[in-house]
Tab-separated table of C-alpha atoms and ligand atoms in Angstrom:
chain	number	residue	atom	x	y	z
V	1	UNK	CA	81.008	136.611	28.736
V	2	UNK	CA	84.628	137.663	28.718
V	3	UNK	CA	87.260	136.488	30.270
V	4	UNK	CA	87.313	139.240	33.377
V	5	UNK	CA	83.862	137.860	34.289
V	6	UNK	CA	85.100	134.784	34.873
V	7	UNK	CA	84.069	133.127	38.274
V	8	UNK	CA	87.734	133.126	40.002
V	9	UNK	CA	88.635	130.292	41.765
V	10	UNK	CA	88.243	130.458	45.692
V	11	UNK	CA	91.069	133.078	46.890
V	12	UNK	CA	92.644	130.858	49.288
V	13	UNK	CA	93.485	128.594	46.637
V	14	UNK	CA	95.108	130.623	43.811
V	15	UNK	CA	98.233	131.707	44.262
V	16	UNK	CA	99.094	135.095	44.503
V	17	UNK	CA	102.190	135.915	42.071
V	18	UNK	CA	104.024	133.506	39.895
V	19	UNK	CA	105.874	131.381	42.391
V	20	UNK	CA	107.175	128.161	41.265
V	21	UNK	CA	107.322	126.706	44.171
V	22	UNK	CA	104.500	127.643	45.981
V	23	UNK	CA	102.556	126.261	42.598
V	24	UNK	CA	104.289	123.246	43.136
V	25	UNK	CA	102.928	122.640	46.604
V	26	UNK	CA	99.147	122.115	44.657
V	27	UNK	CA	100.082	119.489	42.510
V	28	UNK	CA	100.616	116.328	44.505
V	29	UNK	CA	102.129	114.055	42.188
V	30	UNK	CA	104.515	116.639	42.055
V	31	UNK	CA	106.388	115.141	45.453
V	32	UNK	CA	106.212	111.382	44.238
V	33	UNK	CA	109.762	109.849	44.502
V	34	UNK	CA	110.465	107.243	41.961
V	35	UNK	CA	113.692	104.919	42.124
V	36	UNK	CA	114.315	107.020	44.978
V	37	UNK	CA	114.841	110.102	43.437
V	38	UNK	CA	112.278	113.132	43.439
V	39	UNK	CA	109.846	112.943	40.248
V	40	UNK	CA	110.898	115.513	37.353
V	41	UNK	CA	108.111	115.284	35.552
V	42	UNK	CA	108.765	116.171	32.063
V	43	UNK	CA	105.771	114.463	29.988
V	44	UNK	CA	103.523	117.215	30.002
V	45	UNK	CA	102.320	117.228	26.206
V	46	UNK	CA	100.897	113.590	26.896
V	47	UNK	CA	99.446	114.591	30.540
V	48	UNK	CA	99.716	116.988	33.133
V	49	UNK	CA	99.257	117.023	36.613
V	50	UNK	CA	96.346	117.797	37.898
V	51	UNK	CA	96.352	120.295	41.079
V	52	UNK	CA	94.645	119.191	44.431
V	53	UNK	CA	91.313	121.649	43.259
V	54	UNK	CA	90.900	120.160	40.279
V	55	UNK	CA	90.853	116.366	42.240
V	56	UNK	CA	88.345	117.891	44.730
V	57	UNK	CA	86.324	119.410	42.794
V	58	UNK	CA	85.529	116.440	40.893
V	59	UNK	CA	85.584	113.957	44.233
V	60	UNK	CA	83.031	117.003	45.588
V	61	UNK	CA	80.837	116.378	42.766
V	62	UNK	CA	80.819	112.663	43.429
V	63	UNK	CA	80.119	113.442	47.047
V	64	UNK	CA	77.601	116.141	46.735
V	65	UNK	CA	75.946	116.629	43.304
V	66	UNK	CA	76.095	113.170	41.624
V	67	UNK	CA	73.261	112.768	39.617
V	68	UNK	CA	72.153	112.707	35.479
V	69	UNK	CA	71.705	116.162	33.957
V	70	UNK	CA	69.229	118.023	32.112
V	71	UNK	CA	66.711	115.039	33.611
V	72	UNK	CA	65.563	115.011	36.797
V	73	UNK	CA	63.851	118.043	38.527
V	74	UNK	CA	64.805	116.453	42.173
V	75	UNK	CA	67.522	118.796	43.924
V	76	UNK	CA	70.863	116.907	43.012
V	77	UNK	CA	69.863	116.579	39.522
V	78	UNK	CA	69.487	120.428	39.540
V	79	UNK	CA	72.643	120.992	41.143
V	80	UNK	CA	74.618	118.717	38.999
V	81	UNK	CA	72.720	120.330	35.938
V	82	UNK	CA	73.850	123.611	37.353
V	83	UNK	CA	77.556	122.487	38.033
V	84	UNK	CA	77.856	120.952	34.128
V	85	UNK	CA	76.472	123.918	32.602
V	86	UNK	CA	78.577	125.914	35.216
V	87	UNK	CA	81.463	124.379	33.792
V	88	UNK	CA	80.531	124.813	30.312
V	89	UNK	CA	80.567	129.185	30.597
V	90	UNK	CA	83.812	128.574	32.064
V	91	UNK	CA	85.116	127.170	29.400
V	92	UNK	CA	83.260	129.511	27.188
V	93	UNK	CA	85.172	132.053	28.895
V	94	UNK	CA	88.275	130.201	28.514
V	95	UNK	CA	88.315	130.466	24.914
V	96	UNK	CA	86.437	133.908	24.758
V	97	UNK	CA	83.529	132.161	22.959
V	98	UNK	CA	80.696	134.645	22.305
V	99	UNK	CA	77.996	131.789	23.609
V	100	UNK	CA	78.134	129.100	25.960
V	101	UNK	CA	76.156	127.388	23.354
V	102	UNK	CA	79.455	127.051	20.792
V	103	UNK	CA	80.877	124.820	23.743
V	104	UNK	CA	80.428	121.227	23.264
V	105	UNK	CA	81.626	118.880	25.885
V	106	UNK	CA	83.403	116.141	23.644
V	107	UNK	CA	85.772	113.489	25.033
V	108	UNK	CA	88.659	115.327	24.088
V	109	UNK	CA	90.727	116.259	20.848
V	110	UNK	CA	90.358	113.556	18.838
V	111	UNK	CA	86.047	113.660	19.468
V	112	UNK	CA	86.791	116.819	18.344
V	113	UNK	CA	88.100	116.242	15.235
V	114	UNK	CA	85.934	113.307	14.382
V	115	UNK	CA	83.262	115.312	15.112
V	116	UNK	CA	83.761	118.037	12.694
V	117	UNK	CA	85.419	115.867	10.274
V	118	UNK	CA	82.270	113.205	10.405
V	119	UNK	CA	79.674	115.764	10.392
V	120	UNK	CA	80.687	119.281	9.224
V	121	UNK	CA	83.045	118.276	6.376
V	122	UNK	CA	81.363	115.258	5.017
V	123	UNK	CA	78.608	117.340	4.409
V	124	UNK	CA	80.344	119.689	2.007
V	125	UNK	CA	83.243	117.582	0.669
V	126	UNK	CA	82.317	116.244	-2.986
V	127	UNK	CA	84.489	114.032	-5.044
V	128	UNK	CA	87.726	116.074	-5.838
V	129	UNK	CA	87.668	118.538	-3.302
V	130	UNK	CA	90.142	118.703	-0.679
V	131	UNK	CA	90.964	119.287	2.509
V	132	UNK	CA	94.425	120.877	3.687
V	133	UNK	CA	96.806	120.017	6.831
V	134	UNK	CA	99.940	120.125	7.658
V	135	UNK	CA	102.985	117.912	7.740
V	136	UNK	CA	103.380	118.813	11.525
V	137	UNK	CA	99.891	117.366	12.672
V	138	UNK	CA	99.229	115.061	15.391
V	139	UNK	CA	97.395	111.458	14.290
V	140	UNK	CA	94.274	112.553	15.469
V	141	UNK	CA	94.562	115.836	13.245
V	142	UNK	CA	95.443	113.374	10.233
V	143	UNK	CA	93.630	110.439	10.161
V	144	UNK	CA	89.993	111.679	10.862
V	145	UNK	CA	90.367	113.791	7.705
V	146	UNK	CA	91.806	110.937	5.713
V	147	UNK	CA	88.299	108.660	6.388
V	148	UNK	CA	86.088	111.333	5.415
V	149	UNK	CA	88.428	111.945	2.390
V	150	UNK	CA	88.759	108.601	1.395
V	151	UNK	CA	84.494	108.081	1.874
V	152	UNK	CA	84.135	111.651	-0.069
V	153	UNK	CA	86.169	110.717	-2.784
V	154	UNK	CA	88.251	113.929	-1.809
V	155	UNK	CA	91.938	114.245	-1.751
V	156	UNK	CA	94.007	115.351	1.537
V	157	UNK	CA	96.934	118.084	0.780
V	158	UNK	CA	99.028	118.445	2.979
V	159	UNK	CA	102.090	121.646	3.993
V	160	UNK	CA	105.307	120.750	4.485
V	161	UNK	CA	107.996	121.755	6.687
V	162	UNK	CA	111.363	123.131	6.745
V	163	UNK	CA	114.543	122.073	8.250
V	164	UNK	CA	113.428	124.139	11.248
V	165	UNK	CA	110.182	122.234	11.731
V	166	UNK	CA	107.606	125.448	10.374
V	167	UNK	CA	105.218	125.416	7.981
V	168	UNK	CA	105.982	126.189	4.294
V	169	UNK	CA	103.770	129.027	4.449
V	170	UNK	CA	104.189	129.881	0.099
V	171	UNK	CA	103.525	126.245	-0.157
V	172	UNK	CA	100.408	126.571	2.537
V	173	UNK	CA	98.984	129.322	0.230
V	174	UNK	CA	99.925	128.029	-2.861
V	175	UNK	CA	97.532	124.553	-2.164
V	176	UNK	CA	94.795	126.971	-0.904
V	177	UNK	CA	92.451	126.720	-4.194
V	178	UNK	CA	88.934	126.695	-4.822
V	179	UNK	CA	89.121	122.943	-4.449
V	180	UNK	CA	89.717	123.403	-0.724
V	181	UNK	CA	86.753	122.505	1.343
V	182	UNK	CA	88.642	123.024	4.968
V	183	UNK	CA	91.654	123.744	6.545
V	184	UNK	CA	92.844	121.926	10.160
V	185	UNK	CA	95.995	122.673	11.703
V	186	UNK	CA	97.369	122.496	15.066
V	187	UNK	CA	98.120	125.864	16.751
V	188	UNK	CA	101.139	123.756	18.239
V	189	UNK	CA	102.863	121.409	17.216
V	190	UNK	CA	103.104	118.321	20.056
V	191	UNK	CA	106.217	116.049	18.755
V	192	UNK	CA	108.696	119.751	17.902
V	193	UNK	CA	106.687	122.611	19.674
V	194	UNK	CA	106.407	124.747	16.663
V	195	UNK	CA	104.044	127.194	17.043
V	196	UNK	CA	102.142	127.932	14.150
V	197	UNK	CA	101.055	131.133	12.621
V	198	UNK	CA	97.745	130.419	12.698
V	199	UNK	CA	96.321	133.823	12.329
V	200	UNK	CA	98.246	134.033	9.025
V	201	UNK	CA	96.856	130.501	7.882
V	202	UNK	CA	93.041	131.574	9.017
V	203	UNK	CA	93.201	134.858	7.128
V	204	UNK	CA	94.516	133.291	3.936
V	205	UNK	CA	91.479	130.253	4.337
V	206	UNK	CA	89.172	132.949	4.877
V	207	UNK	CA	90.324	134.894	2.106
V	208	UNK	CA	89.249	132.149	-0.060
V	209	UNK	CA	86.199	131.311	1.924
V	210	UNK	CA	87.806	128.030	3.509
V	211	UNK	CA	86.762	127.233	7.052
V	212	UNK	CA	89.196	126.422	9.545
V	213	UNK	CA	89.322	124.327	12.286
V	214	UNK	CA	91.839	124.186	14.839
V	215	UNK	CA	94.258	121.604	17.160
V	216	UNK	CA	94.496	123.339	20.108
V	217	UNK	CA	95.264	120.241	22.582
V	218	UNK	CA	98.987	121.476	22.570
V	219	UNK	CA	98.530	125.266	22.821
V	220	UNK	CA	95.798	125.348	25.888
V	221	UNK	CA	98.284	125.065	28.486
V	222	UNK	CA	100.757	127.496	27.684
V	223	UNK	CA	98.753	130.423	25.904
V	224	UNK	CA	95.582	132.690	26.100
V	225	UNK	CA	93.092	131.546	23.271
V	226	UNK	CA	90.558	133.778	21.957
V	227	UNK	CA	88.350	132.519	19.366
V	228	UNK	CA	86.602	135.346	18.715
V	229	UNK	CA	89.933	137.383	18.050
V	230	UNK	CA	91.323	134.316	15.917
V	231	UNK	CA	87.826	134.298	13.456
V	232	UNK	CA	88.036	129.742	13.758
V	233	UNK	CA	85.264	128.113	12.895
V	234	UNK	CA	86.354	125.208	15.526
V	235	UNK	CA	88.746	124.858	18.169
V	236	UNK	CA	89.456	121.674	19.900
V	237	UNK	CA	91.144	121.407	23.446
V	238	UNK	CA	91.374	118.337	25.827
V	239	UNK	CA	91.340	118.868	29.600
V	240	UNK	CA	93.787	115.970	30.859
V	241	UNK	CA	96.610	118.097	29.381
V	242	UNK	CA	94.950	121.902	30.593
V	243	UNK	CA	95.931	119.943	34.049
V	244	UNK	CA	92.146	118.786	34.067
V	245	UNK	CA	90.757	115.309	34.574
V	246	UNK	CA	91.077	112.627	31.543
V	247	UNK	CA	88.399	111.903	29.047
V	248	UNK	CA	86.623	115.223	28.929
V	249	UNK	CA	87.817	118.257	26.462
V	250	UNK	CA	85.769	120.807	24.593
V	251	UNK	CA	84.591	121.313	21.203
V	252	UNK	CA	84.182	124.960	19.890
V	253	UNK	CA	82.219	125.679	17.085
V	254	UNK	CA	80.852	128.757	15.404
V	255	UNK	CA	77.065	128.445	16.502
V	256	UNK	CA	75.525	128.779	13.455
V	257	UNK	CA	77.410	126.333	12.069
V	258	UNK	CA	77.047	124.199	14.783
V	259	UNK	CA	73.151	124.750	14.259
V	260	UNK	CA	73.744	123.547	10.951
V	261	UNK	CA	75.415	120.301	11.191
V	262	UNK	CA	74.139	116.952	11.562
V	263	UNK	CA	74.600	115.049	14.811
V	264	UNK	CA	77.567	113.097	15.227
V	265	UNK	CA	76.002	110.369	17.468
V	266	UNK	CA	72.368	109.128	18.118
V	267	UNK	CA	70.987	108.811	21.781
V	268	UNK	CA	69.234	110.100	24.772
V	269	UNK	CA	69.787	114.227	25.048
V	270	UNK	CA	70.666	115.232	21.745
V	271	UNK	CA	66.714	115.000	20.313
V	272	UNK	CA	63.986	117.159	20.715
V	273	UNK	CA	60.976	114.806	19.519
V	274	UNK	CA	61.492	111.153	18.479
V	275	UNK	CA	59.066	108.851	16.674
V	276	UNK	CA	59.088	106.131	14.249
V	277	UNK	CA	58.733	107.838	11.489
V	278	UNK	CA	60.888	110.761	12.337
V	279	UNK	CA	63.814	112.399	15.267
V	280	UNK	CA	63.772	116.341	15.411
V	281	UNK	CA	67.160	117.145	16.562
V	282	UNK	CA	67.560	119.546	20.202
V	283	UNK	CA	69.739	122.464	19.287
V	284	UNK	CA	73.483	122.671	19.647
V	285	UNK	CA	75.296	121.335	22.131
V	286	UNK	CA	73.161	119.344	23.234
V	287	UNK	CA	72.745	118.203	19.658
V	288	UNK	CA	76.539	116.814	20.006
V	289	UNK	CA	76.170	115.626	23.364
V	290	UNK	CA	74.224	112.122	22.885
V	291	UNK	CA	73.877	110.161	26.004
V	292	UNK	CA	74.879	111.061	29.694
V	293	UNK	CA	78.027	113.158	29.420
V	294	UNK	CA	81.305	112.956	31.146
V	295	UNK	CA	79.782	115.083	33.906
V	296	UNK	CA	82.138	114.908	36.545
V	297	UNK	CA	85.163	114.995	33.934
V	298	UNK	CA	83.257	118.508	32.973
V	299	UNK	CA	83.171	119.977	36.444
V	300	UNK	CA	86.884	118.581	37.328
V	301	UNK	CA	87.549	120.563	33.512
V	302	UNK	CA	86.147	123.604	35.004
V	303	UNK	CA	88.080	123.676	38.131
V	304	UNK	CA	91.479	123.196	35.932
V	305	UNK	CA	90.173	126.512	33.900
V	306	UNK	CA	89.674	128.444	37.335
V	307	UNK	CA	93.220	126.945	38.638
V	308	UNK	CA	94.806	128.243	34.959
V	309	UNK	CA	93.021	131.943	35.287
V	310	UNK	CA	93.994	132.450	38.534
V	311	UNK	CA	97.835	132.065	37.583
V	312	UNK	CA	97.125	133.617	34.471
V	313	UNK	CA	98.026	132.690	30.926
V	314	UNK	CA	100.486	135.411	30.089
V	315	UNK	CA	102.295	134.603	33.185
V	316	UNK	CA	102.547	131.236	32.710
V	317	UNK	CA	103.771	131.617	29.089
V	318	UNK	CA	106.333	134.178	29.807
V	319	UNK	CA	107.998	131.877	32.754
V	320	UNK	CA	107.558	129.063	30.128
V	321	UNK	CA	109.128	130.826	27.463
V	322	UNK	CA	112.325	131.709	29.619
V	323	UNK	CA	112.216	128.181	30.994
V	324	UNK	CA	112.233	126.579	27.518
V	325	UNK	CA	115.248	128.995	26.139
V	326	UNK	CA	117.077	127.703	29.653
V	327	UNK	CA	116.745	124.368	28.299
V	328	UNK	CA	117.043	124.780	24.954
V	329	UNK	CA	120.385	126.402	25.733
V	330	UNK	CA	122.016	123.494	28.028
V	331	UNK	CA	120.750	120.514	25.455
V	332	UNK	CA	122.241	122.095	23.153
V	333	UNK	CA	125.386	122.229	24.033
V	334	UNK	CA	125.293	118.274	24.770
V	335	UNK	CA	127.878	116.916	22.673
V	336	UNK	CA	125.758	114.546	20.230
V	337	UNK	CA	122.526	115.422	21.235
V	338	UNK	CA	120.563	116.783	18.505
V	339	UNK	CA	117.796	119.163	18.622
V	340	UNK	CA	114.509	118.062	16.104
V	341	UNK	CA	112.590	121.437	15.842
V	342	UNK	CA	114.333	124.576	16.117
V	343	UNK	CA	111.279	126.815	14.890
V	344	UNK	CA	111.605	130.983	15.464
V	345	UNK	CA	108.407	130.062	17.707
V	346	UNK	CA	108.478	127.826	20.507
V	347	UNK	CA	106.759	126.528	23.163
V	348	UNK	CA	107.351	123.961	25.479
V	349	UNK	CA	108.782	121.247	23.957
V	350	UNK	CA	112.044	119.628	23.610
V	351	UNK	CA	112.255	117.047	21.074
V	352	UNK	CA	116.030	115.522	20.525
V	353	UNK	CA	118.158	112.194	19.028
V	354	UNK	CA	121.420	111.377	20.991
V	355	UNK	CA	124.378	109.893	18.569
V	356	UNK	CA	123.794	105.972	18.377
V	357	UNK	CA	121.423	105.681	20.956
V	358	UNK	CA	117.576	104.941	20.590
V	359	UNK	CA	115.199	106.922	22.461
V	360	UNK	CA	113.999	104.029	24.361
V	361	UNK	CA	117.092	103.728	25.881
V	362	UNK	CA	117.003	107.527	26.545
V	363	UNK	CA	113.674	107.174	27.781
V	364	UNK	CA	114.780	104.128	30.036
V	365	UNK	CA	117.574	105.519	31.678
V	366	UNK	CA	116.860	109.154	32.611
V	367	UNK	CA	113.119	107.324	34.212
V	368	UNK	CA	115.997	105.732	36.440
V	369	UNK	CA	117.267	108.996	37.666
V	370	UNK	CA	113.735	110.224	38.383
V	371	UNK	CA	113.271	112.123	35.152
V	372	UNK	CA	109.846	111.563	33.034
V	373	UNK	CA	110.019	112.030	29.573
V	374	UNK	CA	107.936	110.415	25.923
V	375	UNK	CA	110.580	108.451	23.302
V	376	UNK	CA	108.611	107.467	20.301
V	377	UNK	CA	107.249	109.071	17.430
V	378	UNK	CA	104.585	110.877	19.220
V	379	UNK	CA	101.293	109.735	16.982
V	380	UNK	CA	103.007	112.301	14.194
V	381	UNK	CA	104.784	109.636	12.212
V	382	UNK	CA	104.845	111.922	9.282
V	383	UNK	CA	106.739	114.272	11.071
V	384	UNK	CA	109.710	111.795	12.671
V	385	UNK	CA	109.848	111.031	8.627
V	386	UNK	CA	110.687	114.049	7.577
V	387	UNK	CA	113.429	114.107	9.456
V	388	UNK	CA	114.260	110.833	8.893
V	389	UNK	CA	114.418	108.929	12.375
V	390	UNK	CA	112.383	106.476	13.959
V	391	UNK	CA	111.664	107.996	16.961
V	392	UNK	CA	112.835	110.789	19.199
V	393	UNK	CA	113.143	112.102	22.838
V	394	UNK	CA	110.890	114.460	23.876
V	395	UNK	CA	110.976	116.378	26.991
V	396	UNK	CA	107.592	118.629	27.373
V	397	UNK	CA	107.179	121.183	30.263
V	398	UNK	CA	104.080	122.808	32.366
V	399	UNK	CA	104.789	125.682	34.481
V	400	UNK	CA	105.183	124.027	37.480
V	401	UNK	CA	108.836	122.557	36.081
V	402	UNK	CA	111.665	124.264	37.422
V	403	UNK	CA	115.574	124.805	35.762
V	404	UNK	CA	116.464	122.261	38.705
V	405	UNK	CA	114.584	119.681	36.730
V	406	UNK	CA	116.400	120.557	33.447
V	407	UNK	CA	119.368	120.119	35.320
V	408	UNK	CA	118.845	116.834	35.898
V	409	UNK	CA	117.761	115.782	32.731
V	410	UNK	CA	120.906	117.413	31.370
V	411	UNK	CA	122.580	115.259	34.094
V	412	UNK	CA	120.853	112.222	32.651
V	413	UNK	CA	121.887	112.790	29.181
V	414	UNK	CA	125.968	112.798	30.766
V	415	UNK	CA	125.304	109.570	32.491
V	416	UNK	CA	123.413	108.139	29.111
V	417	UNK	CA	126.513	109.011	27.092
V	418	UNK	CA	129.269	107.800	29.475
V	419	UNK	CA	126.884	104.455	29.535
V	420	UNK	CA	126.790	104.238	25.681
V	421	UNK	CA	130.415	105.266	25.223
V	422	UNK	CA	129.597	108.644	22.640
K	506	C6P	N1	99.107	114.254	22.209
K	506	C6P	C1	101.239	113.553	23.142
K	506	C6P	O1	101.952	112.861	23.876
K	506	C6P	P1	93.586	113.556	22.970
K	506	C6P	O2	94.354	112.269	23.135
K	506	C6P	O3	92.339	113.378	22.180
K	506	C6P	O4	93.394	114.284	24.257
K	506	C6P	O5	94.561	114.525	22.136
K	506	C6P	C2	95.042	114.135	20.890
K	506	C6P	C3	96.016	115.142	20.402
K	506	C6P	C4	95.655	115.952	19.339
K	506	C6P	N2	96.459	116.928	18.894
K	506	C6P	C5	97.653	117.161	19.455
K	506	C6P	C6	98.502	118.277	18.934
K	506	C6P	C7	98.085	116.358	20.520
K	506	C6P	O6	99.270	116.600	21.068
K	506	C6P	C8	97.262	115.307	20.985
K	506	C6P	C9	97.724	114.376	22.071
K	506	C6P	C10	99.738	113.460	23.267
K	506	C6P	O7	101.724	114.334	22.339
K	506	C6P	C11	99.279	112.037	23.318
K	506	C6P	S1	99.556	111.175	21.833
């Protein structure tokens, strides 16, 4: 299935051209007032908001299709069998996997991860092999790697970054050797916005045999992914940011390496005979998909991929992309604000330290003006140490921001300085 053959979201609701603030009208959170002032949300690499079809679509389910799948052969087990699976070839489509089969409903990107980590790589990691990352990667990209290093007996390598916040790609080749077993890397980065050249890093894995997986949790949003045309072996993506519901994302694997794994959990679904003496595993995904899935979560997923299509990815990136240099522009002319991540490629994120003041108290006083940002290290310690701070303020946006909302984050930043005296 490719993308064009898509089911489209019902006409009425998709809107028509890029207009900002028509788009805004189908997010309600969007006109919450907090403190009294108008909500800029700007905290859309944790979570985004999820448009009124997406909510519906998964309160419909509840109201008109709730029941297990792949069970019962009553009506409403049928039609939420056909809604799941529904869901499931629009997310194939999404991606522009070749089979619905190489989409696994997981919980999000870090099931993901574990999942190929626990199952795929274990299998073929021996004492001394290793597996390569990143120094830009996300916790869940990280740590899932380290366990099944550490249990393997394998060693984690990991490319650095320059001042800019990219990959050291000599240094990503040189650690390719015949010692790597796997490569993982985000597509982009969530704590700078760097966007990787992952096309580069696949072709020089693949060069040297080394299967790749990807973190796509950050890139979803604000591009058009095509597996197929990227040559993955795995690509992970989690709905609550794709302005889906929470604890539901998708798993992609090659399928006849998904046929070829080991199940990552035990349960009801993912068998085809068990006895005693012996469990004959079902065939992917239902292989990774033990127990009753998230099954509203799915359909609620696949509502937030018809909402996305019907904008359109390469409209939403090129209003994101003119939206981030807007911002990128006025923050940086902030005296003492400093920008962490200046990459060539961008998307999305603005990640800054202000002079002698901590991003908590960033965080704190621009959330009194109405304006919603993350302070922290954003689960990619390793990155805020390589640039040697504890924390920093990130400002993330979705294509429903506007350069109104900038503004007043820029107005924040006048108020936070004339508050801390710098
Ligand atoms: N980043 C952020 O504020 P989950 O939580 O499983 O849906 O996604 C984990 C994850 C993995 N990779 C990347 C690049 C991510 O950005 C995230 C989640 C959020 O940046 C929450 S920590």
């Amino acid at each position: 299935m490719t993308i064009d053959t898509i089911p489209k979201t019902d006409a009425k609701k998709a809107p028509a051209a890029f207009d900002v603030e028509r788009i805004r009208k189908d997010f309600p959170a969007l006109s919450l007032s907090v403190y009294g002032k108008p909500l800029a949300y700007l905290d859309n690499a944790a979570t985004s908001q999820k448009p009124e079809s997406v909510i519906e679509a998964e309160a419909n389910w509840y109201r008109e299709s709730c029941a297990n799948v792949h069970r019962g052969v009553h009506a409403l087990s049928v039609r939420a069998t056909a809604a799941y699976e529904g869901a499931r070839r629009k997310l194939q489509g999404f991606v522009n996997a070749a089979d619905a089969r190489e989409i696994v409903f997981v919980k999000g990107t870090t099931d993901a991860v574990n999942l190929v980590a626990s199952t795929f790589a274990k299998s073929r990691l021996d004492p001394g092999d290793e597996v390569l990352i990143t120094g830009l990667e996300h916790h869940s990209n990280i740590v899932p790697w380290q366990l099944v290093c550490e249990e393997r007996g394998a060693k984690l390598r990991v490319a650095r970054l320059n001042d800019d916040g990219e990959v050291d790609m000599e240094e990503f080749e040189r650690l390719l050797s015949s010692r790597t077993k796997m490569v993982a890397v985000s597509h982009i980065s969530n704590s700078l916005g760097t966007i990787n050249p992952v096309e580069r890093m696949i072709e020089l894995a693949h060069a040297r045999d080394v299967p790749v997986m990807i973190d796509g949790a950050q890139a979803a949003p604000h591009k058009r992914i095509d597996v197929q045309a990227l040559g993955c072996e795995f690509y992970a993506i989690s709905s609550h940011k794709m302005f889906g519901p929470t604890g539901v994302g998708a798993l992609y694997g090659r399928l006849d390496l998904l046929a070829s794994m080991r199940p990552y959990q035990g349960g009801g679904e993912m068998i085809r005979t068990v006895s005693f003496e012996s469990t004959e595993y079902a065939e992917p995904p239902a292989r990774f998909e033990a127990g009753t899935p998230n099954i509203a979560g799915a359909v609620g997923f696949g509502a937030a991929v018809d909402y996305l299509l019907a904008i359109g990815l390469d409209k939403i990136e090129a209003y994101e992309e003119g939206l981030l240099a807007y911002a990128t522009e006025k923050l940086s002319a902030v005296p003492g604000v400093r920008l962490i991540g200046t990459a060539r490629h961008k998307a999305a994120v603005l990640s800054f330290v202000i002079d002698d003041v901590h991003a908590h108290d960033v965080g704190t006083i621009l959330d009194q003006e109405g304006v919603a940002i993350r302070t922290g290290h954003h689960c990619a310690q390793p990155v805020m140490d390589r640039y040697g701070v504890p924390a920093t303020s990130r400002a993330s946006l979705a294509f429903y921001n506007t350069r109104e909302e900038v503004d007043r984050l820029i107005a924040g930043l006048a108020k936070i300085r004339e508050v801390f005296g710098v």
